[in-house]
Amino acid sequence: MVLKVAALCGSLRKGSYHLGLVRAAQQICQDSIKGMEIDLLEIGHLPFINSDLEVNGACPPVVEDFRQKILAANSILFASPEYNYSITPPLKNAVDWGSRPANVWAGKAAAIISTGGGFGGGRSHYHLRQVGVYVDLHFINKPEFFVPAFNPPPKFDSEGDLIDPMSKEILQQMLVSLQGFTLKLSGKAQ
């Protein structure tokens, strides 16, 4: 069985370090975690949530396509920048669209990765976990993953790719934890 992980990046910037974290997670899965694949889902094209856009109980086609991809995933990986001690508007918008009836997040395992100054984006984790309670996401607790991007040694290259070996090691541990927790929630743990 191959676990399908849907990754959402809360930063829409092309050179985002958060996209670099997702790329690193994809590479780690490809190189060293059997049975797990990560697919990055674009969220920048989703319209702002507005129930007026729903017709006869159906979301707009672009939103419905997004919701179907979440439904098909076994677990979720959030790359969550911290904006003003919280999650970004694009990420919250995506979570809100997914929570429309029927809630596509319900019962799924999830993990959060972030980077930034100081605390490495860690405060966004707290708000995302709080929102996750309502939409019935089940976040792994350990290891937590936030990278203080601007502390030496360099964590990212000029392309926004993660280059720090210690961060990659912790990211791999977190992905293995997500894999195990996903299997446990699905009743397929060994």
JSON list of C-alpha atoms in Angstrom, two decimals:
[
{"chain": "A", "resi": 1, "resn": "MET", "atom": "CA", "xyz": [0.00, 0.00, 0.00]},
{"chain": "A", "resi": 2, "resn": "VAL", "atom": "CA", "xyz": [1.28, 3.47, -0.90]},
{"chain": "A", "resi": 3, "resn": "LEU", "atom": "CA", "xyz": [0.18, 6.23, 1.41]},
{"chain": "A", "resi": 4, "resn": "LYS", "atom": "CA", "xyz": [-0.84, 9.36, -0.43]},
{"chain": "A", "resi": 5, "resn": "VAL", "atom": "CA", "xyz": [0.02, 12.58, 1.38]},
{"chain": "A", "resi": 6, "resn": "ALA", "atom": "CA", "xyz": [-1.53, 15.84, 0.20]},
{"chain": "A", "resi": 7, "resn": "ALA", "atom": "CA", "xyz": [0.81, 18.76, 0.89]},
{"chain": "A", "resi": 8, "resn": "LEU", "atom": "CA", "xyz": [-0.50, 22.31, 1.19]},
{"chain": "A", "resi": 9, "resn": "CYS", "atom": "CA", "xyz": [1.85, 25.28, 1.22]},
{"chain": "A", "resi": 10, "resn": "GLY", "atom": "CA", "xyz": [0.53, 28.39, 2.93]},
{"chain": "A", "resi": 11, "resn": "SER", "atom": "CA", "xyz": [2.99, 30.62, 1.09]},
{"chain": "A", "resi": 12, "resn": "LEU", "atom": "CA", "xyz": [2.18, 31.54, -2.50]},
{"chain": "A", "resi": 13, "resn": "ARG", "atom": "CA", "xyz": [5.60, 33.08, -3.20]},
{"chain": "A", "resi": 14, "resn": "LYS", "atom": "CA", "xyz": [7.54, 31.24, -5.94]},
{"chain": "A", "resi": 15, "resn": "GLY", "atom": "CA", "xyz": [10.81, 31.32, -3.99]},
{"chain": "A", "resi": 16, "resn": "SER", "atom": "CA", "xyz": [9.17, 30.35, -0.71]},
{"chain": "A", "resi": 17, "resn": "TYR", "atom": "CA", "xyz": [11.27, 28.39, 1.77]},
{"chain": "A", "resi": 18, "resn": "HIS", "atom": "CA", "xyz": [8.05, 26.56, 2.63]},
{"chain": "A", "resi": 19, "resn": "LEU", "atom": "CA", "xyz": [7.92, 25.19, -0.92]},
{"chain": "A", "resi": 20, "resn": "GLY", "atom": "CA", "xyz": [11.53, 24.18, -0.35]},
{"chain": "A", "resi": 21, "resn": "LEU", "atom": "CA", "xyz": [10.44, 22.23, 2.73]},
{"chain": "A", "resi": 22, "resn": "VAL", "atom": "CA", "xyz": [7.76, 20.43, 0.70]},
{"chain": "A", "resi": 23, "resn": "ARG", "atom": "CA", "xyz": [10.30, 19.59, -2.04]},
{"chain": "A", "resi": 24, "resn": "ALA", "atom": "CA", "xyz": [12.68, 18.26, 0.62]},
{"chain": "A", "resi": 25, "resn": "ALA", "atom": "CA", "xyz": [9.88, 16.11, 2.08]},
{"chain": "A", "resi": 26, "resn": "GLN", "atom": "CA", "xyz": [9.05, 14.76, -1.37]},
{"chain": "A", "resi": 27, "resn": "GLN", "atom": "CA", "xyz": [12.71, 13.90, -1.99]},
{"chain": "A", "resi": 28, "resn": "ILE", "atom": "CA", "xyz": [13.09, 12.21, 1.40]},
{"chain": "A", "resi": 29, "resn": "CYS", "atom": "CA", "xyz": [10.04, 10.05, 0.68]},
{"chain": "A", "resi": 30, "resn": "GLN", "atom": "CA", "xyz": [11.33, 9.16, -2.76]},
{"chain": "A", "resi": 31, "resn": "ASP", "atom": "CA", "xyz": [14.82, 8.31, -1.45]},
{"chain": "A", "resi": 32, "resn": "SER", "atom": "CA", "xyz": [14.23, 6.64, 1.88]},
{"chain": "A", "resi": 33, "resn": "ILE", "atom": "CA", "xyz": [10.62, 6.14, 2.97]},
{"chain": "A", "resi": 34, "resn": "LYS", "atom": "CA", "xyz": [8.97, 3.22, 1.22]},
{"chain": "A", "resi": 35, "resn": "GLY", "atom": "CA", "xyz": [5.24, 3.34, 0.67]},
{"chain": "A", "resi": 36, "resn": "MET", "atom": "CA", "xyz": [4.71, 7.08, 0.99]},
{"chain": "A", "resi": 37, "resn": "GLU", "atom": "CA", "xyz": [4.27, 9.74, -1.72]},
{"chain": "A", "resi": 38, "resn": "ILE", "atom": "CA", "xyz": [3.69, 13.47, -1.32]},
{"chain": "A", "resi": 39, "resn": "ASP", "atom": "CA", "xyz": [1.66, 15.46, -3.83]},
{"chain": "A", "resi": 40, "resn": "LEU", "atom": "CA", "xyz": [1.72, 19.27, -3.58]},
{"chain": "A", "resi": 41, "resn": "LEU", "atom": "CA", "xyz": [-1.77, 20.72, -4.01]},
{"chain": "A", "resi": 42, "resn": "GLU", "atom": "CA", "xyz": [-1.94, 24.29, -5.26]},
{"chain": "A", "resi": 43, "resn": "ILE", "atom": "CA", "xyz": [-4.18, 26.54, -3.16]},
{"chain": "A", "resi": 44, "resn": "GLY", "atom": "CA", "xyz": [-3.49, 29.99, -4.62]},
{"chain": "A", "resi": 45, "resn": "HIS", "atom": "CA", "xyz": [-6.21, 29.66, -7.25]},
{"chain": "A", "resi": 46, "resn": "LEU", "atom": "CA", "xyz": [-8.99, 28.88, -4.76]},
{"chain": "A", "resi": 47, "resn": "PRO", "atom": "CA", "xyz": [-11.49, 31.76, -4.53]},
{"chain": "A", "resi": 48, "resn": "PHE", "atom": "CA", "xyz": [-12.04, 33.34, -1.13]},
{"chain": "A", "resi": 49, "resn": "ILE", "atom": "CA", "xyz": [-14.59, 31.25, 0.70]},
{"chain": "A", "resi": 50, "resn": "ASN", "atom": "CA", "xyz": [-18.05, 32.57, 0.02]},
{"chain": "A", "resi": 51, "resn": "SER", "atom": "CA", "xyz": [-21.19, 30.44, 0.24]},
{"chain": "A", "resi": 52, "resn": "ASP", "atom": "CA", "xyz": [-22.70, 32.57, -2.55]},
{"chain": "A", "resi": 53, "resn": "LEU", "atom": "CA", "xyz": [-20.32, 30.71, -4.90]},
{"chain": "A", "resi": 54, "resn": "GLU", "atom": "CA", "xyz": [-21.99, 27.41, -4.05]},
{"chain": "A", "resi": 55, "resn": "VAL", "atom": "CA", "xyz": [-24.73, 26.39, -6.47]},
{"chain": "A", "resi": 56, "resn": "ASN", "atom": "CA", "xyz": [-27.32, 23.82, -5.38]},
{"chain": "A", "resi": 57, "resn": "GLY", "atom": "CA", "xyz": [-25.01, 22.76, -2.56]},
{"chain": "A", "resi": 58, "resn": "ALA", "atom": "CA", "xyz": [-22.01, 22.28, -4.86]},
{"chain": "A", "resi": 59, "resn": "CYS", "atom": "CA", "xyz": [-18.75, 24.17, -4.54]},
{"chain": "A", "resi": 60, "resn": "PRO", "atom": "CA", "xyz": [-17.19, 25.84, -7.59]},
{"chain": "A", "resi": 61, "resn": "PRO", "atom": "CA", "xyz": [-15.42, 23.28, -9.85]},
{"chain": "A", "resi": 62, "resn": "VAL", "atom": "CA", "xyz": [-11.90, 24.40, -8.85]},
{"chain": "A", "resi": 63, "resn": "VAL", "atom": "CA", "xyz": [-12.84, 23.98, -5.19]},
{"chain": "A", "resi": 64, "resn": "GLU", "atom": "CA", "xyz": [-14.52, 20.63, -5.79]},
{"chain": "A", "resi": 65, "resn": "ASP", "atom": "CA", "xyz": [-11.38, 19.38, -7.56]},
{"chain": "A", "resi": 66, "resn": "PHE", "atom": "CA", "xyz": [-9.30, 20.43, -4.53]},
{"chain": "A", "resi": 67, "resn": "ARG", "atom": "CA", "xyz": [-11.74, 18.74, -2.15]},
{"chain": "A", "resi": 68, "resn": "GLN", "atom": "CA", "xyz": [-11.60, 15.49, -4.13]},
{"chain": "A", "resi": 69, "resn": "LYS", "atom": "CA", "xyz": [-7.80, 15.48, -3.90]},
{"chain": "A", "resi": 70, "resn": "ILE", "atom": "CA", "xyz": [-8.00, 15.89, -0.12]},
{"chain": "A", "resi": 71, "resn": "LEU", "atom": "CA", "xyz": [-10.54, 13.07, 0.08]},
{"chain": "A", "resi": 72, "resn": "ALA", "atom": "CA", "xyz": [-8.24, 10.79, -1.93]},
{"chain": "A", "resi": 73, "resn": "ALA", "atom": "CA", "xyz": [-5.27, 11.48, 0.37]},
{"chain": "A", "resi": 74, "resn": "ASN", "atom": "CA", "xyz": [-4.47, 9.32, 3.37]},
{"chain": "A", "resi": 75, "resn": "SER", "atom": "CA", "xyz": [-2.89, 12.19, 5.29]},
{"chain": "A", "resi": 76, "resn": "ILE", "atom": "CA", "xyz": [-2.04, 15.88, 5.06]},
{"chain": "A", "resi": 77, "resn": "LEU", "atom": "CA", "xyz": [1.25, 17.79, 5.27]},
{"chain": "A", "resi": 78, "resn": "PHE", "atom": "CA", "xyz": [0.87, 21.50, 5.97]},
{"chain": "A", "resi": 79, "resn": "ALA", "atom": "CA", "xyz": [3.77, 23.83, 5.17]},
{"chain": "A", "resi": 80, "resn": "SER", "atom": "CA", "xyz": [2.60, 26.69, 7.35]},
{"chain": "A", "resi": 81, "resn": "PRO", "atom": "CA", "xyz": [4.30, 30.08, 7.40]},
{"chain": "A", "resi": 82, "resn": "GLU", "atom": "CA", "xyz": [3.65, 32.26, 10.40]},
{"chain": "A", "resi": 83, "resn": "TYR", "atom": "CA", "xyz": [1.94, 35.58, 9.68]},
{"chain": "A", "resi": 84, "resn": "ASN", "atom": "CA", "xyz": [1.24, 37.75, 12.71]},
{"chain": "A", "resi": 85, "resn": "TYR", "atom": "CA", "xyz": [1.48, 34.73, 15.06]},
{"chain": "A", "resi": 86, "resn": "SER", "atom": "CA", "xyz": [-1.05, 32.78, 12.99]},
{"chain": "A", "resi": 87, "resn": "ILE", "atom": "CA", "xyz": [-1.58, 30.86, 9.75]},
{"chain": "A", "resi": 88, "resn": "THR", "atom": "CA", "xyz": [-1.69, 32.54, 6.36]},
{"chain": "A", "resi": 89, "resn": "PRO", "atom": "CA", "xyz": [-4.96, 33.60, 4.69]},
{"chain": "A", "resi": 90, "resn": "PRO", "atom": "CA", "xyz": [-4.48, 31.23, 1.71]},
{"chain": "A", "resi": 91, "resn": "LEU", "atom": "CA", "xyz": [-4.01, 28.25, 4.04]},
{"chain": "A", "resi": 92, "resn": "LYS", "atom": "CA", "xyz": [-7.00, 29.16, 6.21]},
{"chain": "A", "resi": 93, "resn": "ASN", "atom": "CA", "xyz": [-9.08, 29.63, 3.06]},
{"chain": "A", "resi": 94, "resn": "ALA", "atom": "CA", "xyz": [-8.15, 26.13, 1.84]},
{"chain": "A", "resi": 95, "resn": "VAL", "atom": "CA", "xyz": [-9.00, 24.61, 5.22]},
{"chain": "A", "resi": 96, "resn": "ASP", "atom": "CA", "xyz": [-12.33, 26.45, 5.24]},
{"chain": "A", "resi": 97, "resn": "TRP", "atom": "CA", "xyz": [-13.29, 25.23, 1.74]},
{"chain": "A", "resi": 98, "resn": "GLY", "atom": "CA", "xyz": [-12.42, 21.67, 2.77]},
{"chain": "A", "resi": 99, "resn": "SER", "atom": "CA", "xyz": [-14.62, 21.94, 5.83]},
{"chain": "A", "resi": 100, "resn": "ARG", "atom": "CA", "xyz": [-17.77, 22.70, 3.83]},
{"chain": "A", "resi": 101, "resn": "PRO", "atom": "CA", "xyz": [-20.27, 19.81, 3.99]},
{"chain": "A", "resi": 102, "resn": "ALA", "atom": "CA", "xyz": [-19.17, 17.11, 3.78]},
{"chain": "A", "resi": 103, "resn": "ASN", "atom": "CA", "xyz": [-15.94, 17.88, 5.65]},
{"chain": "A", "resi": 104, "resn": "VAL", "atom": "CA", "xyz": [-13.07, 16.30, 3.67]},
{"chain": "A", "resi": 105, "resn": "TRP", "atom": "CA", "xyz": [-10.53, 16.65, 6.49]},
{"chain": "A", "resi": 106, "resn": "ALA", "atom": "CA", "xyz": [-12.37, 14.45, 8.98]},
{"chain": "A", "resi": 107, "resn": "GLY", "atom": "CA", "xyz": [-10.35, 11.64, 10.49]},
{"chain": "A", "resi": 108, "resn": "LYS", "atom": "CA", "xyz": [-7.13, 12.30, 8.57]},
{"chain": "A", "resi": 109, "resn": "ALA", "atom": "CA", "xyz": [-3.65, 12.26, 10.08]},
{"chain": "A", "resi": 110, "resn": "ALA", "atom": "CA", "xyz": [-1.69, 15.47, 9.59]},
{"chain": "A", "resi": 111, "resn": "ALA", "atom": "CA", "xyz": [1.68, 17.09, 10.24]},
{"chain": "A", "resi": 112, "resn": "ILE", "atom": "CA", "xyz": [2.96, 20.66, 10.14]},
{"chain": "A", "resi": 113, "resn": "ILE", "atom": "CA", "xyz": [6.30, 21.95, 8.88]},
{"chain": "A", "resi": 114, "resn": "SER", "atom": "CA", "xyz": [7.43, 25.56, 8.98]},
{"chain": "A", "resi": 115, "resn": "THR", "atom": "CA", "xyz": [10.37, 27.91, 8.76]},
{"chain": "A", "resi": 116, "resn": "GLY", "atom": "CA", "xyz": [11.00, 31.56, 9.43]},
{"chain": "A", "resi": 117, "resn": "GLY", "atom": "CA", "xyz": [12.68, 33.92, 11.83]},
{"chain": "A", "resi": 118, "resn": "GLY", "atom": "CA", "xyz": [13.05, 33.42, 15.55]},
{"chain": "A", "resi": 119, "resn": "PHE", "atom": "CA", "xyz": [10.78, 30.53, 16.40]},
{"chain": "A", "resi": 120, "resn": "GLY", "atom": "CA", "xyz": [10.84, 29.15, 12.83]},
{"chain": "A", "resi": 121, "resn": "GLY", "atom": "CA", "xyz": [7.16, 29.77, 12.21]},
{"chain": "A", "resi": 122, "resn": "GLY", "atom": "CA", "xyz": [6.19, 27.67, 15.20]},
{"chain": "A", "resi": 123, "resn": "ARG", "atom": "CA", "xyz": [3.34, 29.89, 16.38]},
{"chain": "A", "resi": 124, "resn": "SER", "atom": "CA", "xyz": [1.42, 29.03, 13.23]},
{"chain": "A", "resi": 125, "resn": "HIS", "atom": "CA", "xyz": [1.38, 25.42, 14.42]},
{"chain": "A", "resi": 126, "resn": "TYR", "atom": "CA", "xyz": [-0.69, 26.35, 17.45]},
{"chain": "A", "resi": 127, "resn": "HIS", "atom": "CA", "xyz": [-3.43, 28.06, 15.45]},
{"chain": "A", "resi": 128, "resn": "LEU", "atom": "CA", "xyz": [-3.49, 25.36, 12.78]},
{"chain": "A", "resi": 129, "resn": "ARG", "atom": "CA", "xyz": [-3.84, 22.69, 15.45]},
{"chain": "A", "resi": 130, "resn": "GLN", "atom": "CA", "xyz": [-6.70, 24.68, 17.01]},
{"chain": "A", "resi": 131, "resn": "VAL", "atom": "CA", "xyz": [-8.51, 24.86, 13.65]},
{"chain": "A", "resi": 132, "resn": "GLY", "atom": "CA", "xyz": [-7.73, 21.17, 13.13]},
{"chain": "A", "resi": 133, "resn": "VAL", "atom": "CA", "xyz": [-9.70, 20.24, 16.24]},
{"chain": "A", "resi": 134, "resn": "TYR", "atom": "CA", "xyz": [-12.88, 21.60, 14.70]},
{"chain": "A", "resi": 135, "resn": "VAL", "atom": "CA", "xyz": [-12.36, 19.97, 11.29]},
{"chain": "A", "resi": 136, "resn": "ASP", "atom": "CA", "xyz": [-11.35, 16.65, 12.94]},
{"chain": "A", "resi": 137, "resn": "LEU", "atom": "CA", "xyz": [-7.72, 16.50, 11.77]},
{"chain": "A", "resi": 138, "resn": "HIS", "atom": "CA", "xyz": [-5.37, 14.40, 13.90]},
{"chain": "A", "resi": 139, "resn": "PHE", "atom": "CA", "xyz": [-1.91, 15.97, 14.12]},
{"chain": "A", "resi": 140, "resn": "ILE", "atom": "CA", "xyz": [1.20, 14.05, 15.08]},
{"chain": "A", "resi": 141, "resn": "ASN", "atom": "CA", "xyz": [2.79, 15.47, 18.22]},
{"chain": "A", "resi": 142, "resn": "LYS", "atom": "CA", "xyz": [6.45, 14.50, 17.82]},
{"chain": "A", "resi": 143, "resn": "PRO", "atom": "CA", "xyz": [8.77, 15.44, 16.41]},
{"chain": "A", "resi": 144, "resn": "GLU", "atom": "CA", "xyz": [7.76, 19.03, 15.87]},
{"chain": "A", "resi": 145, "resn": "PHE", "atom": "CA", "xyz": [9.40, 20.64, 12.86]},
{"chain": "A", "resi": 146, "resn": "PHE", "atom": "CA", "xyz": [10.22, 24.34, 12.61]},
{"chain": "A", "resi": 147, "resn": "VAL", "atom": "CA", "xyz": [13.41, 25.68, 11.08]},
{"chain": "A", "resi": 148, "resn": "PRO", "atom": "CA", "xyz": [14.87, 29.02, 12.19]},
{"chain": "A", "resi": 149, "resn": "ALA", "atom": "CA", "xyz": [15.74, 29.99, 8.61]},
{"chain": "A", "resi": 150, "resn": "PHE", "atom": "CA", "xyz": [18.07, 32.89, 9.32]},
{"chain": "A", "resi": 151, "resn": "ASN", "atom": "CA", "xyz": [20.28, 31.38, 12.04]},
{"chain": "A", "resi": 152, "resn": "PRO", "atom": "CA", "xyz": [23.67, 30.00, 10.99]},
{"chain": "A", "resi": 153, "resn": "PRO", "atom": "CA", "xyz": [24.53, 27.67, 9.42]},
{"chain": "A", "resi": 154, "resn": "PRO", "atom": "CA", "xyz": [22.54, 28.38, 6.21]},
{"chain": "A", "resi": 155, "resn": "LYS", "atom": "CA", "xyz": [19.35, 26.32, 5.99]},
{"chain": "A", "resi": 156, "resn": "PHE", "atom": "CA", "xyz": [18.36, 27.08, 2.38]},
{"chain": "A", "resi": 157, "resn": "ASP", "atom": "CA", "xyz": [20.20, 27.71, -0.88]},
{"chain": "A", "resi": 158, "resn": "SER", "atom": "CA", "xyz": [19.49, 30.53, -3.33]},
{"chain": "A", "resi": 159, "resn": "GLU", "atom": "CA", "xyz": [16.72, 28.46, -4.98]},
{"chain": "A", "resi": 160, "resn": "GLY", "atom": "CA", "xyz": [14.88, 28.03, -1.67]},
{"chain": "A", "resi": 161, "resn": "ASP", "atom": "CA", "xyz": [15.87, 24.37, -1.28]},
{"chain": "A", "resi": 162, "resn": "LEU", "atom": "CA", "xyz": [16.56, 22.95, 2.17]},
{"chain": "A", "resi": 163, "resn": "ILE", "atom": "CA", "xyz": [20.30, 22.20, 2.48]},
{"chain": "A", "resi": 164, "resn": "ASP", "atom": "CA", "xyz": [20.76, 21.81, 6.25]},
{"chain": "A", "resi": 165, "resn": "PRO", "atom": "CA", "xyz": [21.52, 18.14, 7.08]},
{"chain": "A", "resi": 166, "resn": "MET", "atom": "CA", "xyz": [20.18, 18.36, 10.66]},
{"chain": "A", "resi": 167, "resn": "SER", "atom": "CA", "xyz": [16.88, 19.83, 9.44]},
{"chain": "A", "resi": 168, "resn": "LYS", "atom": "CA", "xyz": [16.60, 17.11, 6.79]},
{"chain": "A", "resi": 169, "resn": "GLU", "atom": "CA", "xyz": [17.16, 14.45, 9.44]},
{"chain": "A", "resi": 170, "resn": "ILE", "atom": "CA", "xyz": [14.41, 15.84, 11.68]},
{"chain": "A", "resi": 171, "resn": "LEU", "atom": "CA", "xyz": [12.12, 16.19, 8.66]},
{"chain": "A", "resi": 172, "resn": "GLN", "atom": "CA", "xyz": [12.66, 12.52, 7.84]},
{"chain": "A", "resi": 173, "resn": "GLN", "atom": "CA", "xyz": [11.84, 11.56, 11.44]},
{"chain": "A", "resi": 174, "resn": "MET", "atom": "CA", "xyz": [8.65, 13.62, 11.26]},
{"chain": "A", "resi": 175, "resn": "LEU", "atom": "CA", "xyz": [7.63, 11.97, 7.98]},
{"chain": "A", "resi": 176, "resn": "VAL", "atom": "CA", "xyz": [8.22, 8.50, 9.43]},
{"chain": "A", "resi": 177, "resn": "SER", "atom": "CA", "xyz": [6.07, 9.53, 12.40]},
{"chain": "A", "resi": 178, "resn": "LEU", "atom": "CA", "xyz": [3.32, 10.74, 10.05]},
{"chain": "A", "resi": 179, "resn": "GLN", "atom": "CA", "xyz": [3.48, 7.46, 8.12]},
{"chain": "A", "resi": 180, "resn": "GLY", "atom": "CA", "xyz": [3.16, 5.40, 11.31]},
{"chain": "A", "resi": 181, "resn": "PHE", "atom": "CA", "xyz": [0.34, 7.52, 12.69]},
{"chain": "A", "resi": 182, "resn": "THR", "atom": "CA", "xyz": [-1.54, 7.40, 9.37]},
{"chain": "A", "resi": 183, "resn": "LEU", "atom": "CA", "xyz": [-1.30, 3.61, 9.35]},
{"chain": "A", "resi": 184, "resn": "LYS", "atom": "CA", "xyz": [-2.41, 3.46, 12.99]},
{"chain": "A", "resi": 185, "resn": "LEU", "atom": "CA", "xyz": [-5.46, 5.65, 12.34]},
{"chain": "A", "resi": 186, "resn": "SER", "atom": "CA", "xyz": [-6.40, 3.56, 9.31]},
{"chain": "A", "resi": 187, "resn": "GLY", "atom": "CA", "xyz": [-6.09, 0.32, 11.30]},
{"chain": "A", "resi": 188, "resn": "LYS", "atom": "CA", "xyz": [-3.21, -0.91, 9.13]},
{"chain": "A", "resi": 189, "resn": "ALA", "atom": "CA", "xyz": [-0.33, -0.46, 11.57]},
{"chain": "A", "resi": 190, "resn": "GLN", "atom": "CA", "xyz": [2.06, -3.38, 11.81]}
]
